[in-house]
Structure formats: C-alpha cells, structure tokens
mmCIF file of C-alpha atoms and ligand atoms in Angstrom:
data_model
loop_
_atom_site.group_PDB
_atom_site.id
_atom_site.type_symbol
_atom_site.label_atom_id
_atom_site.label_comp_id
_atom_site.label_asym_id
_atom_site.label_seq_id
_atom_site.Cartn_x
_atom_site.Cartn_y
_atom_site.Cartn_z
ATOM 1 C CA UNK A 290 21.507 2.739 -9.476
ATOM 2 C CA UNK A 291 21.255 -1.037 -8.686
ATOM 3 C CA UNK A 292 23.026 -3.924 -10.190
ATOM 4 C CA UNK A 293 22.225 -7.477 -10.520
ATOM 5 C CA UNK A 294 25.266 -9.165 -10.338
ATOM 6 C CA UNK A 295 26.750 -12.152 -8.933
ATOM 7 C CA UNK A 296 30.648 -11.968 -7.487
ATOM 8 C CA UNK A 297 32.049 -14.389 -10.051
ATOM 9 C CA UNK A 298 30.597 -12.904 -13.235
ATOM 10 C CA UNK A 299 32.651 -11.801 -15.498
ATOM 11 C CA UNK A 300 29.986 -9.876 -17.389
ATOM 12 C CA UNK A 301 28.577 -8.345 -14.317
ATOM 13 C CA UNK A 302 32.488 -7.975 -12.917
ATOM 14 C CA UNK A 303 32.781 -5.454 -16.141
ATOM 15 C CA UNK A 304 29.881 -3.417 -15.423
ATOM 16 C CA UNK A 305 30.918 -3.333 -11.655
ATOM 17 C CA UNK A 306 34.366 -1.689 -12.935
ATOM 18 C CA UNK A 307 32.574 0.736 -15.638
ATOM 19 C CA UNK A 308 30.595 2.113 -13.011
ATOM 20 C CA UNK A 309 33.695 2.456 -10.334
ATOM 21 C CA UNK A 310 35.519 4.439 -12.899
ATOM 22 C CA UNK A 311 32.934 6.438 -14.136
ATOM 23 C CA UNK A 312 32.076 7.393 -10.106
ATOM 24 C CA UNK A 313 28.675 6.476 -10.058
ATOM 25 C CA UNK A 314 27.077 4.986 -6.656
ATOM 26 C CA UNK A 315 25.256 1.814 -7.199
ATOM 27 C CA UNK A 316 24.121 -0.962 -5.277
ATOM 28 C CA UNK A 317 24.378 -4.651 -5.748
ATOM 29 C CA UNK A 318 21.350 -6.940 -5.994
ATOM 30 C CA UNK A 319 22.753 -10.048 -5.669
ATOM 31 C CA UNK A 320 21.532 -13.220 -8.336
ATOM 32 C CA UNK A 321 23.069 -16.215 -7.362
ATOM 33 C CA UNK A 322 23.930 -18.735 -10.383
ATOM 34 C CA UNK A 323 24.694 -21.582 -8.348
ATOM 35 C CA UNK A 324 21.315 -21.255 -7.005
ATOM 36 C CA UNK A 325 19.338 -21.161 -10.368
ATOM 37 C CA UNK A 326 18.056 -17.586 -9.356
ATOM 38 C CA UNK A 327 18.700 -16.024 -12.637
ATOM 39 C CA UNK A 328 16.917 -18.872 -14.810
ATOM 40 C CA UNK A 329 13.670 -18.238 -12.113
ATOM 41 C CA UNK A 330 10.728 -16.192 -12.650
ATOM 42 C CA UNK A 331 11.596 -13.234 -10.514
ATOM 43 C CA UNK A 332 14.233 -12.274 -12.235
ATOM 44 C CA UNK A 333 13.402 -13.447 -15.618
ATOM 45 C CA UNK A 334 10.555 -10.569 -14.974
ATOM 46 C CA UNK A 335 13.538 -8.234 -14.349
ATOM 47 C CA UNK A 336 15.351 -9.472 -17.357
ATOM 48 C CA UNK A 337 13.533 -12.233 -19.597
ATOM 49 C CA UNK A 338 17.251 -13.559 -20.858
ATOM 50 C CA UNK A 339 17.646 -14.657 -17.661
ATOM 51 C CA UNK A 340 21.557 -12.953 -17.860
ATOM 52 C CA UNK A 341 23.209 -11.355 -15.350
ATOM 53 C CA UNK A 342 24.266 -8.152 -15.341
ATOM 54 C CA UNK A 343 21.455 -6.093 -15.495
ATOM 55 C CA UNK A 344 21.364 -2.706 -14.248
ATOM 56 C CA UNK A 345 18.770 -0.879 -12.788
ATOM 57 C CA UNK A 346 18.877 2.839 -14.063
ATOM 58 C CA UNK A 347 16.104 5.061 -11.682
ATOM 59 C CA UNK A 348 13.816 2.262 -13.415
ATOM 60 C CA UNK A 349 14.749 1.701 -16.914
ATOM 61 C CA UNK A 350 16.227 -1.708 -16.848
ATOM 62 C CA UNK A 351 19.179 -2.403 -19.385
ATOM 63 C CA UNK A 352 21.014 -5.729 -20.232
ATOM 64 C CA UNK A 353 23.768 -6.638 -21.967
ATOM 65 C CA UNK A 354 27.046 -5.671 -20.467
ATOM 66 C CA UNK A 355 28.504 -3.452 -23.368
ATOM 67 C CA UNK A 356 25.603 -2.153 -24.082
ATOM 68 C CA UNK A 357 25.411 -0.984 -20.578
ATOM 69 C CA UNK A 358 28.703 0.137 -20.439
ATOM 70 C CA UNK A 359 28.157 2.084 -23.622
ATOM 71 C CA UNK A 360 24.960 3.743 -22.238
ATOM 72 C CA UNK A 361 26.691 4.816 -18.531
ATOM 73 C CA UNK A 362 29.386 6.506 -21.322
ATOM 74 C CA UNK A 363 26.428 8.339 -23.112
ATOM 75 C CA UNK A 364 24.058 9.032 -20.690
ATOM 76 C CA UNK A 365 26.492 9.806 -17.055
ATOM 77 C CA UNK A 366 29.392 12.250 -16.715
ATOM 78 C CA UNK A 367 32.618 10.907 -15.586
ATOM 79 C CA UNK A 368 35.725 9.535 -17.475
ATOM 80 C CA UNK A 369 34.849 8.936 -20.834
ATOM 81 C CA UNK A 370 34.946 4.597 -21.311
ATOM 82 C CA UNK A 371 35.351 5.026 -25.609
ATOM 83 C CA UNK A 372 38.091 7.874 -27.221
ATOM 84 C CA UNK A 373 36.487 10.461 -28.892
ATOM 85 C CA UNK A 374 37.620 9.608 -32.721
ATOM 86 C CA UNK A 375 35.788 6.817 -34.642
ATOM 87 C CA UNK A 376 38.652 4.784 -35.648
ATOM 88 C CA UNK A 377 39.665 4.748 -31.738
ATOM 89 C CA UNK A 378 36.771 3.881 -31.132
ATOM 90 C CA UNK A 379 36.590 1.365 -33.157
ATOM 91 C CA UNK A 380 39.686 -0.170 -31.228
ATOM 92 C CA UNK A 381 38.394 -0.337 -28.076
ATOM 93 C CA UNK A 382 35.252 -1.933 -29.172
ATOM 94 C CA UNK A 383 37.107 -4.612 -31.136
ATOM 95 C CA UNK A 384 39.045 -5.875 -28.276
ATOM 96 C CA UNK A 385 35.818 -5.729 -26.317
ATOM 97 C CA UNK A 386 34.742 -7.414 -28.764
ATOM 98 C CA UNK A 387 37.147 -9.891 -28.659
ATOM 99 C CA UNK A 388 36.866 -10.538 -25.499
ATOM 100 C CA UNK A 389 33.360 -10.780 -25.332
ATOM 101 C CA UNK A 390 31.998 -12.398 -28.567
ATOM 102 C CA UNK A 391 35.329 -14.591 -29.216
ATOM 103 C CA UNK A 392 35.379 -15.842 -25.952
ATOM 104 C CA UNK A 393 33.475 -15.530 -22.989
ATOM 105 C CA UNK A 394 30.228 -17.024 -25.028
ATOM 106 C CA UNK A 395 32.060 -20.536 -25.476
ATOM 107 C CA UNK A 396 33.338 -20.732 -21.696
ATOM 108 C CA UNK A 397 29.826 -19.135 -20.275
ATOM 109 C CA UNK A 398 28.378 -21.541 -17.359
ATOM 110 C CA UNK A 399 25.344 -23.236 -19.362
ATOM 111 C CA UNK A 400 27.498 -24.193 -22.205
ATOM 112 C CA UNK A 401 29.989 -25.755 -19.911
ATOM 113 C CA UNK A 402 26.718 -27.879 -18.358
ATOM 114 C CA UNK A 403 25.541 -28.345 -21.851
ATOM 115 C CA UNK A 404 28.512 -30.290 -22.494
ATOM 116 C CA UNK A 405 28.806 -32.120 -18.938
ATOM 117 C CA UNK A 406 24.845 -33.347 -19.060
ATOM 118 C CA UNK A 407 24.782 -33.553 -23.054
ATOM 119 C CA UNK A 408 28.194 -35.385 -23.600
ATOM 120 C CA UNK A 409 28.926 -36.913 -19.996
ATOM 121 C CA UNK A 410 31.918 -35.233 -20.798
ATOM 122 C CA UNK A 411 34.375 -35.203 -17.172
ATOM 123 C CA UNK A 412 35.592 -32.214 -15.489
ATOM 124 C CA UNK A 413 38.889 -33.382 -16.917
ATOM 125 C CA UNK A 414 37.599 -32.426 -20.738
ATOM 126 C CA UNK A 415 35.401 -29.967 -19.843
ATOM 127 C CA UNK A 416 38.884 -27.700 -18.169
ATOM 128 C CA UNK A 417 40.440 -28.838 -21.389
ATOM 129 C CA UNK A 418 37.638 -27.199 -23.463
ATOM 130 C CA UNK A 419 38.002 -24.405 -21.385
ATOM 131 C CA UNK A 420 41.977 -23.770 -21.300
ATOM 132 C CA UNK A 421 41.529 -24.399 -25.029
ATOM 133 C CA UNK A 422 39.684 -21.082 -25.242
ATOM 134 C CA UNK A 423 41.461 -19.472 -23.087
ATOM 135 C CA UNK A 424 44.404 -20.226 -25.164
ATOM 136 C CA UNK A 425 42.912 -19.012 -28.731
ATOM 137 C CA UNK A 426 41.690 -16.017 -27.444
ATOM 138 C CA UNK A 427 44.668 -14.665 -25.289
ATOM 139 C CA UNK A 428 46.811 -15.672 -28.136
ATOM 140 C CA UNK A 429 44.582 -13.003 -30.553
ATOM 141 C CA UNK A 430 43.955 -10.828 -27.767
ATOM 142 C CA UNK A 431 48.374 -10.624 -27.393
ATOM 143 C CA UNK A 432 48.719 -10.337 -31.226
ATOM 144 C CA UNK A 433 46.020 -7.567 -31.979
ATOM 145 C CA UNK A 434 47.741 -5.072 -29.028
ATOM 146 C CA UNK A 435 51.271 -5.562 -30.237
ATOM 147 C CA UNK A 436 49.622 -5.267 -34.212
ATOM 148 C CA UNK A 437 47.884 -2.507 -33.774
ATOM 149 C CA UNK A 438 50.536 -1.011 -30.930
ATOM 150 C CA UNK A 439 48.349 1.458 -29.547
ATOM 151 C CA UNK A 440 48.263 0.500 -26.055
ATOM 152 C CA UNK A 441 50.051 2.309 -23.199
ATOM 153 C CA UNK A 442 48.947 1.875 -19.073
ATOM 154 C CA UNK A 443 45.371 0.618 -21.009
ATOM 155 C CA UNK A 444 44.582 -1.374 -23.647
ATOM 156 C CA UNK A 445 44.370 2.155 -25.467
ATOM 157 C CA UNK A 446 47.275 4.418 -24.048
ATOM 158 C CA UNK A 447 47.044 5.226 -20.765
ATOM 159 C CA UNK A 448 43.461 6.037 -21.073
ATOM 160 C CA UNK A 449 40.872 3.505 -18.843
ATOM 161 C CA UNK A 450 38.202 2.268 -21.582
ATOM 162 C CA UNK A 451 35.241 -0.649 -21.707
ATOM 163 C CA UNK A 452 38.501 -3.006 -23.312
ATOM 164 C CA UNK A 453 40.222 -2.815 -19.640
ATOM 165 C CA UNK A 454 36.692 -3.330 -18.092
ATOM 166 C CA UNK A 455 36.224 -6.455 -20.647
ATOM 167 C CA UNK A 456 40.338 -7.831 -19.919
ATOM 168 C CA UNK A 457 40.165 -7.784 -16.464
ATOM 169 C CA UNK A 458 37.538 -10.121 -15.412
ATOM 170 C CA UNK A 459 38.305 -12.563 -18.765
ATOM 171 C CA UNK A 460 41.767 -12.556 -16.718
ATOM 172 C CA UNK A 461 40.316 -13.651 -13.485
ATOM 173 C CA UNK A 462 38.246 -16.203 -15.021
ATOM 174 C CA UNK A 463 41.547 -17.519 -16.884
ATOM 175 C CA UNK A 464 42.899 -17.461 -13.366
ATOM 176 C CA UNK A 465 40.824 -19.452 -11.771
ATOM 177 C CA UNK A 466 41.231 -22.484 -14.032
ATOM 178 C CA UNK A 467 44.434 -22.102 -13.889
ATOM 179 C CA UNK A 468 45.363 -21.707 -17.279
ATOM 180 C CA UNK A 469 49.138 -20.316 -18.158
ATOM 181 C CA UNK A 470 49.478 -16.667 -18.843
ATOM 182 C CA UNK A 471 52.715 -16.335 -19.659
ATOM 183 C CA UNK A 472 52.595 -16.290 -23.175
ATOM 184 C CA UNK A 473 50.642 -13.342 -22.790
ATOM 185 C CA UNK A 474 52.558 -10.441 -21.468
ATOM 186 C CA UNK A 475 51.459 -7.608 -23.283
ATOM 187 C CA UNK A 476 48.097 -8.441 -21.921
ATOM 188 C CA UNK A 477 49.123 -9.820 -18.521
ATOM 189 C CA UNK A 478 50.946 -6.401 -18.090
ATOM 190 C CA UNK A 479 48.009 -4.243 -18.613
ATOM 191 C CA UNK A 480 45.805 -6.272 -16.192
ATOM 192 C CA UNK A 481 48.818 -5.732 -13.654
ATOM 193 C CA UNK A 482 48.568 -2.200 -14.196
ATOM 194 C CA UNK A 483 44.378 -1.868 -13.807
ATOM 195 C CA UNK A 484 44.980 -4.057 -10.494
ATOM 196 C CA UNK A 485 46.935 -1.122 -9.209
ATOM 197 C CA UNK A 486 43.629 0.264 -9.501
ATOM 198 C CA UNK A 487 40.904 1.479 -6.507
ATOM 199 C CA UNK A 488 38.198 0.645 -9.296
ATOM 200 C CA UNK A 489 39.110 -2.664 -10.266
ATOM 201 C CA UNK A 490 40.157 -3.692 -7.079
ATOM 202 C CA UNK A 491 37.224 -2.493 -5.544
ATOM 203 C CA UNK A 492 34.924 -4.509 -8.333
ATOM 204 C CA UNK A 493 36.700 -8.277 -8.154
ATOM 205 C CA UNK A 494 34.775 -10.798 -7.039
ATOM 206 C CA UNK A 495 36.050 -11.613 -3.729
ATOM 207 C CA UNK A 496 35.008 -7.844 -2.476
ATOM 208 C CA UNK A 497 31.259 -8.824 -3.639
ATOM 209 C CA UNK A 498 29.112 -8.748 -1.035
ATOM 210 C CA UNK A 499 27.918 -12.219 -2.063
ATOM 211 C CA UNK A 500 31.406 -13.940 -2.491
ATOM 212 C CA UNK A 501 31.166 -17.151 -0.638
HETATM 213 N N1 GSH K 628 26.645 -11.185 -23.487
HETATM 214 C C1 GSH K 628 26.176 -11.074 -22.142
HETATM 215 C C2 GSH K 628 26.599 -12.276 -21.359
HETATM 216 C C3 GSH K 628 25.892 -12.340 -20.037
HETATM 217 C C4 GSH K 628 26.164 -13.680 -19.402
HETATM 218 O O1 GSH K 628 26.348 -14.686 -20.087
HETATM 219 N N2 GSH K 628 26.188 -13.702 -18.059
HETATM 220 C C5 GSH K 628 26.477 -14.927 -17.391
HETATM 221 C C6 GSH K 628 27.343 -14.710 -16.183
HETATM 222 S S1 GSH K 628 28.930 -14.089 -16.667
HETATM 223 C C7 GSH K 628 25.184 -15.591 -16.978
HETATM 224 O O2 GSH K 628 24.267 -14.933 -16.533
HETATM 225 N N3 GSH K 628 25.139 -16.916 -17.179
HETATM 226 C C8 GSH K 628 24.031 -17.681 -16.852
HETATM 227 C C9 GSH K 628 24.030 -18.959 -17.614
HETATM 228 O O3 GSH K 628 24.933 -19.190 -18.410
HETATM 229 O O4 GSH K 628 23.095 -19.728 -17.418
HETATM 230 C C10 GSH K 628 26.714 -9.790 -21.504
HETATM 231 O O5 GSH K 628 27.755 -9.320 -21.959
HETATM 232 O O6 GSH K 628 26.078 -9.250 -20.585
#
C-alpha cells in the first residue's frame, strides 16, 4: 500500500496512524506542500483535489482521510477503527467529525494564505485566527467527551478508533502554534495516553521520512 503524505499533515498524520494500528505495511510517497507539489499536475493526476492523503490501495486510489480510514476498517483485517453498534458508531464518527469538519477546514494551509494574500492580514492575526479555532473546537471537543462520558484510555473506552486517529494530529497542530491546552484535560489526557503508543508514535511527523 502507498501513501501520499507529507510529515506535517494532519489529514495524512491520521491515515498514517489508522494504518499503524490496523498492521498494515505501507509506504510513504512523499508530496511536499511547501513545494506546491500537491497543487501540480502529477499529482493532481493521482488525485484531481489536489489533497493530501491519498492512498494507494494495489491501484485503486482513495481520498479523503475518513473515508479512507473507514474503507481500511471495511475492506483489511486488524483492530476494528468504529464499535460494532450503530449508536457507537455514531460517536466515534461525531467527534471525527468534529474534529475534522468543525475544525481542521478553517485552519487548513490555503485558507490561512487566502487570508494573508487576500486581506494582507500579518502573521500576528493570522495565529490569532488560528488559536481562535483552536479554542472553539477544543472547548466542544472537552464538553462532548465529558457529555456524553463514554470515553476511557480512547475517546471511546479503552478501545483505539478513527476519533483517536482524528485527536491526535489536531493536537500536534494545536501544538505547534502554541496554543494553551490546559483547559482541555479530558482531551489532553487521551492524547497522552495514544502517545504511549508504538502506532502513534511511530506516525508523528517528525518520524516522516520527509520531516525537514
Ligand atoms: N478533508 C480532507 C482534508 C485534506 C487536506 O486538506 N489536506 C491538507 C493537508 S492536512 C492539504 O492537502 N492541503 C493543501 C492545501 O490546503 O492547499 C481529508 O480529510 O483528507
């Protein structure tokens, strides 16, 4: 199985942990950002959304990081990512969900140049707009565990499912503009506990064969 990926991505980070915990070998084909590679025409003739991840399955090309994550569930053996009962179900893809509809779309890197080039707005307010995010979400991300009180190790007891895949990198990213945390600790204690982990550790971005 191949990947296209780049280190920092938090989408392609989520695959890269779906795939460590369900045990399947893959290999990373690297996309820089940075570079422009994913908005050029070799990989837009891989994927035409010009998005990274995109995996590679013996051929059949899949985007969209849930959706992928949803398909390794269906289609690989290997710990299951979803429970087995709807409404659970249902859980875990709500705080994906959360994660990445409610918040990862507004901090994503060409909406972030949108508003530098469009509104000459300063690395200053563009951190701001950021943080703000960051803020919002974590705060619904804290409220809907301790509402809904089904988590345990995981974001659903101590079972490993695409939410901990989604939290994880959203926490790095949260990390590395330094926004505060500790408001969050139902949700800064599960990432703690998935760091403990050979397949998270083994997916963050600084083990990426491309990390600068
Ligand atoms: N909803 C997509 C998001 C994919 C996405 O936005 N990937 C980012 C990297 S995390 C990307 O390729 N960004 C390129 C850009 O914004 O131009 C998914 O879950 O796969």
């Amino acid at each position: 199985m191949k990947l296209y990926t780049f280190f920092r991505s938090s989408a392609s980070f989520r695959v890269r942990i779906a795939l460590n915990v369900k045990g399947i070998a893959w290999d990373a084909v690297p996309v820089s950002l940075p570079k422009g590679e994913h908005a050029g025409i070799t990989f837009k003739a891989i994927n035409p959304q010009g998005l990274v991840p995109t995996l590679d399955d013996s051929g059949r090309l899949l985007s969209q990081s849930l959706a992928i994550m949803e398909y390794l569930d269906e289609a690989h053996p290997g710990p299951k990512l979803l429970p087995a009962d709807p409404l659970e179900r249902a859980y875990v893809r709500a705080f994906s969900q959360l994660i990445a509809c409610e918040i990862h779309p507004l901090n994503n890197l060409r909406v972030l140049k949108y508003l530098k080039q469009t509104y000459q707005l300063d690395d200053a307010a563009v951190n701001g707009w950021y943080r703000h995010w960051i803020a919002e979400g974590f705060a619904l991300m804290e409220a809907f565990l301790l509402n809904e009180n089904k988590h345990g190790r995981h974001i659903f007891r101590d079972q490993i499912t695409m939410a901990d895949c989604c939290l994880v990198p959203q926490v790095f990213n949260a990390q590395r503009f330094e926004c505060d945390l500790k408001p969050y600790p139902a949700v800064m204690k599960i990432f703690d506990q998935c760091m403990e982990l050979e397949s998270f550790i083994a997916a963050q971005p600084a083990k990426q064969s491309d990390a600068a």
